[in-house]
PDB file of C-alpha atoms in Angstrom:
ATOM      1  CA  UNK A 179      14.181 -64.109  -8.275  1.00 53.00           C
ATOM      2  CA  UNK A 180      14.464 -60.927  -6.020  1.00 57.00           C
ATOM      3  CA  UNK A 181      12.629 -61.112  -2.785  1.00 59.00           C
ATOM      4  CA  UNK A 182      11.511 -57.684  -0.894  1.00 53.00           C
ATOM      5  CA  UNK A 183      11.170 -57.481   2.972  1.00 58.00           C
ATOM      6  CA  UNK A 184       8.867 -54.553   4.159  1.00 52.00           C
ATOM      7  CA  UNK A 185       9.549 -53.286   7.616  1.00 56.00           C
ATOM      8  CA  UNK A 186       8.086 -50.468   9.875  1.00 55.00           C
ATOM      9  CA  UNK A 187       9.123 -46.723   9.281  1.00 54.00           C
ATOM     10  CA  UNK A 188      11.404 -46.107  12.373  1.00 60.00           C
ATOM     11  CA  UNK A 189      11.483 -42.551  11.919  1.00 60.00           C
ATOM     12  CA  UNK A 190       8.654 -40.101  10.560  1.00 67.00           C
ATOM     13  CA  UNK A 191       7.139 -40.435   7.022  1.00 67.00           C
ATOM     14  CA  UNK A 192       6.874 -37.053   4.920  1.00 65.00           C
ATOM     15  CA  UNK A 193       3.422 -37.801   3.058  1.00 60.00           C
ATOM     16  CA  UNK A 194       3.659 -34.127   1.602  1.00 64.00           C
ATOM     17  CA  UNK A 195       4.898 -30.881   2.127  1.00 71.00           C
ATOM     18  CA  UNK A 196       3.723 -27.015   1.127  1.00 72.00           C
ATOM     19  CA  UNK A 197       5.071 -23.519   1.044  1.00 86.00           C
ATOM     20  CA  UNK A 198       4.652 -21.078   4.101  1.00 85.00           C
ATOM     21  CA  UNK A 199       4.087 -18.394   1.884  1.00 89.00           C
ATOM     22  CA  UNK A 200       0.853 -20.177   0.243  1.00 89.00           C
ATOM     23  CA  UNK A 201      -0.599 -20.401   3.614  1.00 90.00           C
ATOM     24  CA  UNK A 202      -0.114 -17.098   4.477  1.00 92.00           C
ATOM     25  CA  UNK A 203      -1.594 -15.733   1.179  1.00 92.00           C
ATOM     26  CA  UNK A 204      -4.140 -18.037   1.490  1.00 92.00           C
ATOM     27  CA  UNK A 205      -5.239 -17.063   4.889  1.00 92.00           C
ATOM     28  CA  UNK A 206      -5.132 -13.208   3.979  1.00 91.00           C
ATOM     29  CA  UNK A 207      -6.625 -13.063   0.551  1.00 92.00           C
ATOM     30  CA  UNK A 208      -9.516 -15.546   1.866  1.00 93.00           C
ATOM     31  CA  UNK A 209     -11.350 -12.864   3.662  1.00 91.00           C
ATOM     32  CA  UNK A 210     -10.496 -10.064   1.364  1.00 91.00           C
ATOM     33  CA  UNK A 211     -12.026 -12.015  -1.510  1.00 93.00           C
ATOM     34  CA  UNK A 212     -14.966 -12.491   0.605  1.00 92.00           C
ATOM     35  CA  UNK A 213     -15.296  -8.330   0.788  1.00 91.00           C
ATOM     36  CA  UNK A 214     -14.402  -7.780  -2.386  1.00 91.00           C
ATOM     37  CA  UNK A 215     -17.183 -10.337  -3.913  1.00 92.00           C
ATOM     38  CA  UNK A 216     -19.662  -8.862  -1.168  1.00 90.00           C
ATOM     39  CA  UNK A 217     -19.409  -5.813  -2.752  1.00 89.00           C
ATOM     40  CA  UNK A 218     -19.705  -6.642  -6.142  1.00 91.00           C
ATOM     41  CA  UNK A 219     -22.637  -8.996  -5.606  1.00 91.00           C
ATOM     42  CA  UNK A 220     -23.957  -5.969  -3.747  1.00 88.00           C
ATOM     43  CA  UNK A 221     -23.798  -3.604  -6.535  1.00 87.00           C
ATOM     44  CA  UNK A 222     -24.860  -5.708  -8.820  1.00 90.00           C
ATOM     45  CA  UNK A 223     -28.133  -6.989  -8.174  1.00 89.00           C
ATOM     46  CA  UNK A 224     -28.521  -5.079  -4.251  1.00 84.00           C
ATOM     47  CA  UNK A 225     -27.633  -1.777  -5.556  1.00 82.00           C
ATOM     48  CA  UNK A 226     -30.751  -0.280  -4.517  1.00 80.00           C
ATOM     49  CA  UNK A 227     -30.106  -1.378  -0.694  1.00 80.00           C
ATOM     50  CA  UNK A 228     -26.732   0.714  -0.998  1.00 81.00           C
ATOM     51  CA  UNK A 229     -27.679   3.713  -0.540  1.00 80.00           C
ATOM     52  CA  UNK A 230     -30.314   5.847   0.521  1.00 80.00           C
ATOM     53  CA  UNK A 231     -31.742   3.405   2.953  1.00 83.00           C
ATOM     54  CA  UNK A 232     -32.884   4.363   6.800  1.00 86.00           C
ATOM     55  CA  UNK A 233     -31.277   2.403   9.062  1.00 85.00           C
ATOM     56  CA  UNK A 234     -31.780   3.298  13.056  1.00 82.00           C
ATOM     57  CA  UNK A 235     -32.979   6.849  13.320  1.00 88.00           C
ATOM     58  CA  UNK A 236     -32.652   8.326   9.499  1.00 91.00           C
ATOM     59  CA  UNK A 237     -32.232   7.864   6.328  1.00 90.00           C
ATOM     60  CA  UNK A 238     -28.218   7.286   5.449  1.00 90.00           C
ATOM     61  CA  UNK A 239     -25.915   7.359   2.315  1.00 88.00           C
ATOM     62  CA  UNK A 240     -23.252   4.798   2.447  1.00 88.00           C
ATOM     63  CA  UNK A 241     -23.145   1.194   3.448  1.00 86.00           C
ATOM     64  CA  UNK A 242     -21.263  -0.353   5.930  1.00 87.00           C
ATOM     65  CA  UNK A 243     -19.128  -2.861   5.601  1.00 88.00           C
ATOM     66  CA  UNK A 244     -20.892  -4.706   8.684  1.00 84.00           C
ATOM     67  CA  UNK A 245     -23.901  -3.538   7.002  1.00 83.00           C
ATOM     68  CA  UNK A 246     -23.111  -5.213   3.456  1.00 86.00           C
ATOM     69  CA  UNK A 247     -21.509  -8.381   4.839  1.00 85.00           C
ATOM     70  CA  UNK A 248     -25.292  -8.725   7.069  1.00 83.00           C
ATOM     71  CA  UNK A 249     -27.104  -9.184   3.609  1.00 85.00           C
ATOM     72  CA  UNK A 250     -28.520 -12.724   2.680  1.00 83.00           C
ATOM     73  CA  UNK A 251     -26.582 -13.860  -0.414  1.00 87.00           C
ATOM     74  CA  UNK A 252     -23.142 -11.678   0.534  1.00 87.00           C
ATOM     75  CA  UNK A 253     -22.916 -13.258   3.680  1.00 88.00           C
ATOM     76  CA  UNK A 254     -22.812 -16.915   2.387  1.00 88.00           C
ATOM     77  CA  UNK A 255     -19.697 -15.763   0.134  1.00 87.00           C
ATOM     78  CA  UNK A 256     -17.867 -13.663   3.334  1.00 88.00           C
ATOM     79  CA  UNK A 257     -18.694 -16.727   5.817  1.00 89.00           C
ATOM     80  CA  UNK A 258     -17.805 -19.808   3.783  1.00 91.00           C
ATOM     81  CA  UNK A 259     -14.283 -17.523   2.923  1.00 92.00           C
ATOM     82  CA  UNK A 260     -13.606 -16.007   6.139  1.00 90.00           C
ATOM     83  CA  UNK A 261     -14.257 -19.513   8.277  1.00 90.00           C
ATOM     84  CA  UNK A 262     -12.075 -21.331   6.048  1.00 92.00           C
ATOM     85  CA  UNK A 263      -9.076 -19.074   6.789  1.00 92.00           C
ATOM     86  CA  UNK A 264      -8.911 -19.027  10.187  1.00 90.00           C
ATOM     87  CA  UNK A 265      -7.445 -22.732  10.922  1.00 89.00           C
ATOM     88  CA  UNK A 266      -4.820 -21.236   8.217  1.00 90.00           C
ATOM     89  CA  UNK A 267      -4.397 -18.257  10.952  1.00 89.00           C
ATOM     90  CA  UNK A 268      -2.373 -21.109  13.117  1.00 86.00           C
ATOM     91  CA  UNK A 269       0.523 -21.502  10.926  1.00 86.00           C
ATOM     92  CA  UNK A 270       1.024 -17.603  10.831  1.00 89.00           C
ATOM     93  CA  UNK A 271       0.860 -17.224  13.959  1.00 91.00           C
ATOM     94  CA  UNK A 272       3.379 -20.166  14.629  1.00 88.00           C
ATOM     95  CA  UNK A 273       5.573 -18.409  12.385  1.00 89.00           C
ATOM     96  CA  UNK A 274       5.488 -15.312  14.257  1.00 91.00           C
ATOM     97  CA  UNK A 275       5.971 -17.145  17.478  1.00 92.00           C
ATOM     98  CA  UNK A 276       9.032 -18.731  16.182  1.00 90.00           C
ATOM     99  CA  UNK A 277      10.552 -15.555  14.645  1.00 91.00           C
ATOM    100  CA  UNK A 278      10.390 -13.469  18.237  1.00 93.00           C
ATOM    101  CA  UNK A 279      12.316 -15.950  19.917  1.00 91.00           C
ATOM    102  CA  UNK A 280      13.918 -14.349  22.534  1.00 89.00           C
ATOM    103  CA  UNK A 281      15.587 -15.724  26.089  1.00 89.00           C
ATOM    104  CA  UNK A 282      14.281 -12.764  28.100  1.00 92.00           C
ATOM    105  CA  UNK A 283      11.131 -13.289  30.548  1.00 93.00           C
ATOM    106  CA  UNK A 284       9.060 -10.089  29.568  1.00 92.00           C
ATOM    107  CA  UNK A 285       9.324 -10.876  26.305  1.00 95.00           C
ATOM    108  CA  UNK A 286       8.294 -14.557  26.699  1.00 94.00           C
ATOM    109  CA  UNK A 287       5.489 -13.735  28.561  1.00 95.00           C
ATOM    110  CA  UNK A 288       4.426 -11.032  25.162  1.00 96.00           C
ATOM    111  CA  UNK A 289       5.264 -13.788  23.032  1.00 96.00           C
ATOM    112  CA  UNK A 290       1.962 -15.947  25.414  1.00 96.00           C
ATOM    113  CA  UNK A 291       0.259 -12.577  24.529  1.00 96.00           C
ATOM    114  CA  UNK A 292       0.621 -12.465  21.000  1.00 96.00           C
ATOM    115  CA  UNK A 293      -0.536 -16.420  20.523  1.00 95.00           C
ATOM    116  CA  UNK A 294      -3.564 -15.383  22.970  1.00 96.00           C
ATOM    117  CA  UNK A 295      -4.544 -12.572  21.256  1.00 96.00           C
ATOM    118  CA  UNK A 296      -4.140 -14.332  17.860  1.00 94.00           C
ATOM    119  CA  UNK A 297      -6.619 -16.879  19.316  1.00 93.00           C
ATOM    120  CA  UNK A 298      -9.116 -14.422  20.073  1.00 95.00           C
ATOM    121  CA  UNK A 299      -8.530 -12.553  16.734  1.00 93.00           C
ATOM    122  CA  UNK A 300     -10.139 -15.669  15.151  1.00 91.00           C
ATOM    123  CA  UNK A 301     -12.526 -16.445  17.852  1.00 92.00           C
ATOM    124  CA  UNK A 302     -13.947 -12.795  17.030  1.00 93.00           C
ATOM    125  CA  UNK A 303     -13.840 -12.968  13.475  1.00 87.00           C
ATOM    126  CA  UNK A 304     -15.836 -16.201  13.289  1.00 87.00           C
ATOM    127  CA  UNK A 305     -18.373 -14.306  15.712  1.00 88.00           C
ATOM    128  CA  UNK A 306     -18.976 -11.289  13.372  1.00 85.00           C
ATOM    129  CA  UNK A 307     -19.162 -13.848  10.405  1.00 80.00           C
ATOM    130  CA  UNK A 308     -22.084 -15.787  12.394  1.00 82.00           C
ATOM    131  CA  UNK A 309     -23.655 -13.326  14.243  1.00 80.00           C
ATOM    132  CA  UNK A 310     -24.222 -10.488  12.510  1.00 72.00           C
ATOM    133  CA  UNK A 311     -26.235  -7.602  13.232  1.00 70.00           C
ATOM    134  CA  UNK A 312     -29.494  -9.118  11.712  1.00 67.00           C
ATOM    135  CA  UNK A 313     -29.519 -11.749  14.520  1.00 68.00           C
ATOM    136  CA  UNK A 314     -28.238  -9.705  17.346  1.00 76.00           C
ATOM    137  CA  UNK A 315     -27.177  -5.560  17.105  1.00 73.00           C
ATOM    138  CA  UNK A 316     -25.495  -6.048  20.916  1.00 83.00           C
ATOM    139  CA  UNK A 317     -23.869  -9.086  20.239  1.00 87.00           C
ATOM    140  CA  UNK A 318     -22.530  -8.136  16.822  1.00 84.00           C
ATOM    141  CA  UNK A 319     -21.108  -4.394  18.649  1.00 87.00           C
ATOM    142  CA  UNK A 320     -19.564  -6.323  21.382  1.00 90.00           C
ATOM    143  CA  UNK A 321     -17.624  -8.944  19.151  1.00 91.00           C
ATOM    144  CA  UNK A 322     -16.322  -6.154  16.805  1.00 91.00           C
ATOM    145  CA  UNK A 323     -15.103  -4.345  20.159  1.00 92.00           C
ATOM    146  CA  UNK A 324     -13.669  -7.743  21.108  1.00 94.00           C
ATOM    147  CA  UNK A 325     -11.746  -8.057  17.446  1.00 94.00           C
ATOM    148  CA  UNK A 326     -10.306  -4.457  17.790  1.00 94.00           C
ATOM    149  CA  UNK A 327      -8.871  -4.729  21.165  1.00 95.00           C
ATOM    150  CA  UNK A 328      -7.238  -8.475  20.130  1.00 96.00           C
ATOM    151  CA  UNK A 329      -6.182  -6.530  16.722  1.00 95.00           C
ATOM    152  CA  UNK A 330      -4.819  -3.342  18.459  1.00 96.00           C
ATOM    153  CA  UNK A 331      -2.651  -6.072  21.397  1.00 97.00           C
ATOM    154  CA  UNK A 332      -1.524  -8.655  18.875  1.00 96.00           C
ATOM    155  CA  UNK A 333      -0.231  -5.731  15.922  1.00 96.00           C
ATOM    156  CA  UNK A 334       1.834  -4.153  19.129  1.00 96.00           C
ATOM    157  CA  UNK A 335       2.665  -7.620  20.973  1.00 97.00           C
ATOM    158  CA  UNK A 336       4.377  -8.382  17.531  1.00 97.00           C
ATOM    159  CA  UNK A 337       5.731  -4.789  16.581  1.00 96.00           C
ATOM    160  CA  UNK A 338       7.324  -4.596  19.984  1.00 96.00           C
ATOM    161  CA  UNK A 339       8.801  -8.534  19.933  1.00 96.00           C
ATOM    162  CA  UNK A 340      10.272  -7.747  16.533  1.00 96.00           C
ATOM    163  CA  UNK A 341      11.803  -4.658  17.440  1.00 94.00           C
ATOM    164  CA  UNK A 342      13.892  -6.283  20.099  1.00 94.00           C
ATOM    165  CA  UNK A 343      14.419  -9.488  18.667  1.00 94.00           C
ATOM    166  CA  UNK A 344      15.404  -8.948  14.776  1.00 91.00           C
ATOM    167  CA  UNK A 345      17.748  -6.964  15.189  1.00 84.00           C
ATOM    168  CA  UNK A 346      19.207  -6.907  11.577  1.00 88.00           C
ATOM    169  CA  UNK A 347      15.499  -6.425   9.865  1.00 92.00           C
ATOM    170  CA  UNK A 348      15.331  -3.351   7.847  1.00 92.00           C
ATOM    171  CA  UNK A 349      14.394  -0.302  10.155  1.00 93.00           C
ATOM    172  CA  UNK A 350      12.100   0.791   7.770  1.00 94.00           C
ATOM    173  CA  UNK A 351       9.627  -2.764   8.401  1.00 94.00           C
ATOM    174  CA  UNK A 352       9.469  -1.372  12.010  1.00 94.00           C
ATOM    175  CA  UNK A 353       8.184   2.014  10.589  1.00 95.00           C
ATOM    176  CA  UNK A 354       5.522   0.882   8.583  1.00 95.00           C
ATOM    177  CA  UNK A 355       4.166  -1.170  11.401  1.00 96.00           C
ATOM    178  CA  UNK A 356       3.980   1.625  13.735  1.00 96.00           C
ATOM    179  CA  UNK A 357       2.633   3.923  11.279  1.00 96.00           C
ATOM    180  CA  UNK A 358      -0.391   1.394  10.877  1.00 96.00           C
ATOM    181  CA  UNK A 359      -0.909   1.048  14.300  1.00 96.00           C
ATOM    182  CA  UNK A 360      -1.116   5.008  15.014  1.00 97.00           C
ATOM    183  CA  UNK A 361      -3.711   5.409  11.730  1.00 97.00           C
ATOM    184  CA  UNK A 362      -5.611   1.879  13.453  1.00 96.00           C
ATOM    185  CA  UNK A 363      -5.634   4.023  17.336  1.00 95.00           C
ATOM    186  CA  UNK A 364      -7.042   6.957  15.360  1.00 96.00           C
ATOM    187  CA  UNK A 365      -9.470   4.823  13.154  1.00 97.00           C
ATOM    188  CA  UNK A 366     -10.753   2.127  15.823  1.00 95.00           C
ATOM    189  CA  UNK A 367     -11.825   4.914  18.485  1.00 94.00           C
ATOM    190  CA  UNK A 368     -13.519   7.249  15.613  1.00 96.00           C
ATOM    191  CA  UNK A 369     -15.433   4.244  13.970  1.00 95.00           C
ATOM    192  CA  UNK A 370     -17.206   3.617  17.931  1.00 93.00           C
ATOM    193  CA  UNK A 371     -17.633   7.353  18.372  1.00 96.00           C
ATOM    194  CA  UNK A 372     -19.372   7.969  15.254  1.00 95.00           C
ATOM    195  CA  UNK A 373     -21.575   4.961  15.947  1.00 92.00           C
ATOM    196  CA  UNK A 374     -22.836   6.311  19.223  1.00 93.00           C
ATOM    197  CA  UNK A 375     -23.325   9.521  18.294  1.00 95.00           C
ATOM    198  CA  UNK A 376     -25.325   7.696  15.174  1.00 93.00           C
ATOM    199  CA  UNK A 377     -27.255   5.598  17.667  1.00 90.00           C
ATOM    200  CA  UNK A 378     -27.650   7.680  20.443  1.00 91.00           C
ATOM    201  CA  UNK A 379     -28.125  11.313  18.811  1.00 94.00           C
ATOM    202  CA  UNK A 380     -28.629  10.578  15.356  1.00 95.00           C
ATOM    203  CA  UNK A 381     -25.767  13.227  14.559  1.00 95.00           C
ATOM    204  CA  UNK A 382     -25.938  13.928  10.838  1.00 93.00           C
ATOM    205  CA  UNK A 383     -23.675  12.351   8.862  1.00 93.00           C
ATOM    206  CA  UNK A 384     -22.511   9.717  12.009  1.00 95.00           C
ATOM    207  CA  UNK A 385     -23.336   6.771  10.136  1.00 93.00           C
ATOM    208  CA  UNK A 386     -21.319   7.930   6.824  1.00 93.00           C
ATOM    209  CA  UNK A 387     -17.426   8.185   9.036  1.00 95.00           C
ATOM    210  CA  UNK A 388     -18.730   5.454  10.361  1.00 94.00           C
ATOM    211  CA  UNK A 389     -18.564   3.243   7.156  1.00 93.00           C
ATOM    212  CA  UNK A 390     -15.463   5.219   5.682  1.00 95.00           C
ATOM    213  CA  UNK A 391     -13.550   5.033   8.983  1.00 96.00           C
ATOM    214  CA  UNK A 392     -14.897   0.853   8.802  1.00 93.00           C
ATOM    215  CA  UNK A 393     -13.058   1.218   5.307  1.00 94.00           C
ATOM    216  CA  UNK A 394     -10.083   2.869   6.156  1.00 96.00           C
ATOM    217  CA  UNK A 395      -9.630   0.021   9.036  1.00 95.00           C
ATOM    218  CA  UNK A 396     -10.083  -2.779   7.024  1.00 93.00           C
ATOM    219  CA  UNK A 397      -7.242  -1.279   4.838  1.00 95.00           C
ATOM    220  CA  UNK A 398      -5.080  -0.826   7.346  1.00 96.00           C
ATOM    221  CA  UNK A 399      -5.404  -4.034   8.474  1.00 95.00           C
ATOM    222  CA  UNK A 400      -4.483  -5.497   5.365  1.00 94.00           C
ATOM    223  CA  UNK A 401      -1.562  -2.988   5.137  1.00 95.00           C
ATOM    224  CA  UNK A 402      -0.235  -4.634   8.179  1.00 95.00           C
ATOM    225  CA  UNK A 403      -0.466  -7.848   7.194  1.00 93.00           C
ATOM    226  CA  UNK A 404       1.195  -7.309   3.767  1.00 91.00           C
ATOM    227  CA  UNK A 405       4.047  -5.435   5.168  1.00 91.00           C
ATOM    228  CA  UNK A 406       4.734  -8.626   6.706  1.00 92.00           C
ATOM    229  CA  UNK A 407       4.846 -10.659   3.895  1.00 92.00           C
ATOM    230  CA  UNK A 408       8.780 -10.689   3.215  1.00 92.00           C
ATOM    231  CA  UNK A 409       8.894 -13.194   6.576  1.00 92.00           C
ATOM    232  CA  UNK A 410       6.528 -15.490   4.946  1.00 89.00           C
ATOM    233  CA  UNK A 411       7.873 -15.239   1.281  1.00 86.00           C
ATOM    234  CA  UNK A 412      11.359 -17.665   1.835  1.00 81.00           C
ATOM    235  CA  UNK A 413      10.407 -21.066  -0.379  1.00 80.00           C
ATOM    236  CA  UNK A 414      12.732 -22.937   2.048  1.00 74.00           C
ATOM    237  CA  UNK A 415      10.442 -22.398   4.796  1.00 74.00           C
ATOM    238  CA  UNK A 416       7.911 -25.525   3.829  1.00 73.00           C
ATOM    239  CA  UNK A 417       5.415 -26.990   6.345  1.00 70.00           C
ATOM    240  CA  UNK A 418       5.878 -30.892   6.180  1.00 64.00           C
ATOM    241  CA  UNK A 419       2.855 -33.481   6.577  1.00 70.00           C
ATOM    242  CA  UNK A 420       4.125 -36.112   8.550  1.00 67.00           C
ATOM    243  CA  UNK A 421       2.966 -39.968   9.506  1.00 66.00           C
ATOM    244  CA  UNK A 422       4.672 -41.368  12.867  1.00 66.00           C
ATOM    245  CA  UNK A 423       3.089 -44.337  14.925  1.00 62.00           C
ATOM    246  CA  UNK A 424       0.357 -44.345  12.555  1.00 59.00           C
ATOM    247  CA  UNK A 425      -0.325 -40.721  13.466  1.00 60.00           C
ATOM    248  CA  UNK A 426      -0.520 -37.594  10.890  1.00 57.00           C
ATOM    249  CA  UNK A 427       0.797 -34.237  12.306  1.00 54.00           C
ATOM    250  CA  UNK A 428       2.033 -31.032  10.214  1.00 55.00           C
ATOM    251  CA  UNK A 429       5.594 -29.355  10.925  1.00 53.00           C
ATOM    252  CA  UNK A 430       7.217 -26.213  10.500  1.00 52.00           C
ATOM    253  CA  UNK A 431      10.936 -25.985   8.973  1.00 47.00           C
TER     254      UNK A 431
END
């Protein structure tokens, strides 16, 4: 009769293993879904809160996107969406850290820059998805201020890393990122100029750039992130759930 002898692992047990490119679809289409059904709950049964509506000093035309994502039932979709991507938002940026590699100090030190500002990325997004400008108009401003700098330092931290360190990408990868972060330095800057001068001097028409200029950002935005795509899309790049020692970890091949 065979006999079977059960010993310890000695080395790390795989318990499962999933595609880079899932996560990173995963953590981008998370928060656009949550806009996208925002919207379409919003026009559907809200549609009367879309437009014509005063809001500050007069009577304005076109929601917001802040606006929208502040009203009860759109911002249970948009918050249960949005939080649930962000701990997805580590493996992309891992990826990116790994992909810049590069022996020379300066660029070391931009490649603690980009992981920083990828960290406060999230931290800021879960802050607008909380605190919105129902509970707190000042908070809400300065969290959205606090996104677009992180936004505007990561998107250049990378463009600059992979411009020096992948050095056989296509050129034309390089273009499109710096074309998206000239139209985000034009759009970022407009969307806080048109707010004050909604806010403060209830300029005509203010609050309207302001929504289509909040538009225009979160496309670009989502521009970036898909012209990116082609570094996440290799189905050899897995991340592996491991056991060792009893403990569970996840790794990046």
């Amino acid at each position: 009769m065979p006999s079977f002898r059960f010993e310890a692992a000695r080395g790390p047990v795989i318990l499962g293993s999933f595609q880079l490119k899932h996560v990173f679809q995963a953590a981008m289409s998370m928060p656009a879904a949550g806009v996208v059904m925002a919207f379409i709950i919003g026009y559907s049964i809200h549609a009367s809160w879309m437009y014509d509506y005063y809001w500050g000093c007069r009577t304005v035309y076109l929601p917001s996107v802040s606006r929208l994502l502040n009203l009860p039932l759109e911002r249970i979709l948009w918050n249960l969406l949005s939080l649930s991507s962000v701990p997805l938002q580590l493996f992309v940026v891992l990826r990116q850290y790994f992909l810049t590699f590069s022996t020379s100090n300066k660029l070391q030190f931009l490649r603690i820059g980009l992981v920083i500002s990828s960290v406060f990325q999230s931290l800021f997004l879960t802050l607008l998805a909380t605190v919105g400008e129902r509970e707190s108009g000042d908070f809400h401003v300065a969290f959205f201020s606090g996104f677009a700098v992180s936004t505007i330092f990561n998107y250049s931290a990378f463009t600059i890393l992979m411009r020096f360190t992948a050095r056989d990408e296509n050129p034309k990868y390089g273009r499109r990122r710096v074309t998206v972060l000239l139209g985000l330095m034009i759009t970022l800057p407009t969307i806080f100029i048109a707010f004050i001068l909604h806010n403060v001097f209830c300029v005509q028409g203010a609050y309207e750039a302001f929504a289509v200029f909040e538009y225009l950002t979160i496309i670009l935005i989502y521009v970036f992130h898909v012209s990116n795509f082609y570094l996440f899309s290799d189905p050899s790049h897995k991340i592996l759930i491991c056991q060792r020692n009893g403990k569970t970890s996840a790794v990046r091949i």
